[in-house]
Coordinates of C-alpha atoms in Angstrom, one line a residue:
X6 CA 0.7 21.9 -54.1
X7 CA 4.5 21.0 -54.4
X8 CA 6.8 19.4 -52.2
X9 CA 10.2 21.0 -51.7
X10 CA 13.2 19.0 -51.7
X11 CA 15.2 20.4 -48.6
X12 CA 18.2 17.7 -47.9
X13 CA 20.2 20.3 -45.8
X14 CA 20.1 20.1 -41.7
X15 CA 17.9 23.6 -41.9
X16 CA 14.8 21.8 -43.0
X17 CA 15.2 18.9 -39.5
X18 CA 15.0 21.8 -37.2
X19 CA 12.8 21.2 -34.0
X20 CA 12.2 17.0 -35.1
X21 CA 14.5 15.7 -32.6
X22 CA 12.6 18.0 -29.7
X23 CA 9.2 16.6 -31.3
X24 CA 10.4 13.0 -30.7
X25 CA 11.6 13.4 -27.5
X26 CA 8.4 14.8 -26.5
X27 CA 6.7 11.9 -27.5
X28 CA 9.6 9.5 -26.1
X29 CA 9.8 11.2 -23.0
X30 CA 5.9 11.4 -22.4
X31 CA 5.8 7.0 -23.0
X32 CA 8.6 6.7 -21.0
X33 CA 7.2 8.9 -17.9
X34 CA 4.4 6.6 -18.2
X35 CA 6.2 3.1 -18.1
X36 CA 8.2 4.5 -15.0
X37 CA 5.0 5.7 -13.4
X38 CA 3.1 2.9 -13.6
X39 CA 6.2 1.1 -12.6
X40 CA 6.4 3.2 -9.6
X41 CA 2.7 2.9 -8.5
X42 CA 2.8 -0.8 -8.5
X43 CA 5.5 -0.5 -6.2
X44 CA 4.0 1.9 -3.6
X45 CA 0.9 -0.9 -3.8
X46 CA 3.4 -4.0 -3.0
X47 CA 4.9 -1.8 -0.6
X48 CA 1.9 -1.4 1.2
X49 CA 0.4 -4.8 0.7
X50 CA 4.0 -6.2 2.3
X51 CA 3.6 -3.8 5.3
X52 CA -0.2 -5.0 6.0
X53 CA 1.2 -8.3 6.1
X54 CA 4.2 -7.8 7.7
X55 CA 2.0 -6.2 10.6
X56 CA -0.8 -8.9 10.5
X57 CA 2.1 -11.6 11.3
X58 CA 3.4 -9.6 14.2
X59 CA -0.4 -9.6 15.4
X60 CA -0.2 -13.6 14.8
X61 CA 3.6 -14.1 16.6
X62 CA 2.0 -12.3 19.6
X63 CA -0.8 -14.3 20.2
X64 CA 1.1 -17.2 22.4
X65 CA 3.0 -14.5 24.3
X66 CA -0.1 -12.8 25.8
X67 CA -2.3 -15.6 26.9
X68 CA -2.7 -14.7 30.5
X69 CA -5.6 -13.1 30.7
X70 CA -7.2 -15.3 28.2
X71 CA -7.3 -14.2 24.8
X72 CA -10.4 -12.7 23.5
X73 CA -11.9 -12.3 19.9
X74 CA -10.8 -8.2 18.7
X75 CA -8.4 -8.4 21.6
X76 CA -7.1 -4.8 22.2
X77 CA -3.0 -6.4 23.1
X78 CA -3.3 -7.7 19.7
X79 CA -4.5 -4.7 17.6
X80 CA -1.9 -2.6 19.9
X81 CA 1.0 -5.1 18.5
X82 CA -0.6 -4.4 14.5
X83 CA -0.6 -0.7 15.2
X84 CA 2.6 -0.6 16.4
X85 CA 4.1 -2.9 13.3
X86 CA 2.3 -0.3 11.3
X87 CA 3.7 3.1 12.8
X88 CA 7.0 1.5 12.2
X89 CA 6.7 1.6 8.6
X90 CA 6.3 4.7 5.6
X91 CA 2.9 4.6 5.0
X92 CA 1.4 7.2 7.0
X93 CA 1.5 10.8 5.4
X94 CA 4.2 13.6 6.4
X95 CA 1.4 15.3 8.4
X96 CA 0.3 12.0 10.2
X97 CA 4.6 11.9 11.3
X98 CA 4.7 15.0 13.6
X99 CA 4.5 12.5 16.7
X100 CA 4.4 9.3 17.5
X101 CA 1.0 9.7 19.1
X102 CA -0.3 11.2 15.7
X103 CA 1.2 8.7 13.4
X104 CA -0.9 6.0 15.6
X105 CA -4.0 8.4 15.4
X106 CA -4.1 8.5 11.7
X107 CA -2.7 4.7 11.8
X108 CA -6.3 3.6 13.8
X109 CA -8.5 5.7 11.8
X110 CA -7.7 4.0 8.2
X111 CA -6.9 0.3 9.3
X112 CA -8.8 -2.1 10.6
X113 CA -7.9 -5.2 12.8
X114 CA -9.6 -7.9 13.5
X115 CA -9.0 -11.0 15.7
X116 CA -11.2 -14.2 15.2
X117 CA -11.0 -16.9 17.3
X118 CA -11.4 -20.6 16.0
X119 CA -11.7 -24.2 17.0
X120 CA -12.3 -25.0 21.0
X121 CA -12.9 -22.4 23.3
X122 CA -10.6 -21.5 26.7
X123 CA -7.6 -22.1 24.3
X124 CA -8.3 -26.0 23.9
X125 CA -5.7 -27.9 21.6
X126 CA -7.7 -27.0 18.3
X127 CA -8.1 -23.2 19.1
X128 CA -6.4 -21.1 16.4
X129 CA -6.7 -17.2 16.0
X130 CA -7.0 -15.2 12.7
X131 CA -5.4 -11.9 12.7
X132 CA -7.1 -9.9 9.9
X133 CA -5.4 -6.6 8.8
X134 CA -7.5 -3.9 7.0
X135 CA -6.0 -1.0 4.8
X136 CA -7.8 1.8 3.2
X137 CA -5.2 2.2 0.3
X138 CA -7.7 4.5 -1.9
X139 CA -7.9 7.1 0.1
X140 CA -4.4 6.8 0.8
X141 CA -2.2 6.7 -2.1
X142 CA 1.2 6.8 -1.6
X143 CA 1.3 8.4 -4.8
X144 CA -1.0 11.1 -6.7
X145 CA -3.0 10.0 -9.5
X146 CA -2.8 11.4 -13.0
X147 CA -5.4 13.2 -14.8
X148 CA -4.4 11.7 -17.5
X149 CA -3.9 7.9 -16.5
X150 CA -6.8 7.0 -14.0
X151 CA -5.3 4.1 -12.1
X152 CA -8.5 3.9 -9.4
X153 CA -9.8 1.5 -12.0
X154 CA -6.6 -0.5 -11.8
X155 CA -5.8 -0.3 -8.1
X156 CA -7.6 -2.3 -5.1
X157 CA -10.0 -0.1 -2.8
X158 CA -9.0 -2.0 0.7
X159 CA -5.7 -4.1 0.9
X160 CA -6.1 -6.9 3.1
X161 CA -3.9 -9.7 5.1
X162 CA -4.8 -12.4 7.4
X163 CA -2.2 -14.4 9.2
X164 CA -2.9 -17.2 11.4
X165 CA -1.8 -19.0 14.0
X166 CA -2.1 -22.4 16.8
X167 CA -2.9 -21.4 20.1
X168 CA -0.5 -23.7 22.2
X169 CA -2.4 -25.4 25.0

């Protein structure tokens, strides 16, 4: 078997769509993964954004007394939550739907600490749950399997002193 010598620009045909390929294909990846990262501290920012507006409400709404999973404080959480661009297109059509889907994949909690009857030591735990697995804000590849790389649940706890 020979090698032929071809130094003329007919023998380079088709290399520089070859090394794109293989350019373009690393680089789609880099700004994917890039991309993914960013939907996940999206998310994660928005969880904690709404667990803090769960916390800031607590001294406003202490009359009636304030009770562990209170229902004024989830209400504040969801409502931090529909504000924000994590719900899916379909979940948008209302208001009313975007809460729907909003209190079927979070979860908030509200734990009550120290004295009881809001003493001087009482302090309340708002805990915000988000199922981010089953709702990516972006697809996964085939190709590049990011469940292994991305958490399951994101979670956020704020806290705050209940004034007495």
């Amino acid at each position: 078997m020979t090698l032929v010598h071809c130094p003329s620009a007919k023998c380079q045909r088709g290399i520089a769509a070859i090394e794109f390929a293989f350019v373009f294909m690393a680089l789609f990846f880099v700004i994917y993964g890039i991309a993914t990262f960013g939907a996940v501290l999206y998310t994660q920012q928005i969880i904690s954004r709404a667990a803090e507006d769960g916390a800031r409400a607590v001294p406003m709404i202490l009359s009636p007394p304030l009770a562990t999973d209170d229902a004024r404080i989830e209400a504040t959480v969801r409502d931090s939550l529909a504000a924000a661009l994590i719900a899916p297109v379909s979940a948008n059509a209302s208001p009313g739907s975007r809460r729907n889907w909003l209190a079927d994949n979070t979860t908030v909690k509200t734990e009550l600490t120290g004295a009881s009857g809001g003493g001087p030591n009482t302090t309340a735990i708002v805990t915000v749950t988000y199922r981010y697995s089953a709702n990516r804000l972006l697809p996964t590849l085939p190709v590049l399997d990011t469940s292994r790389w991305m958490p399951d649940n994101l979670l956020s706890r704020a806290t705050v002193a209940i004034p007495s």
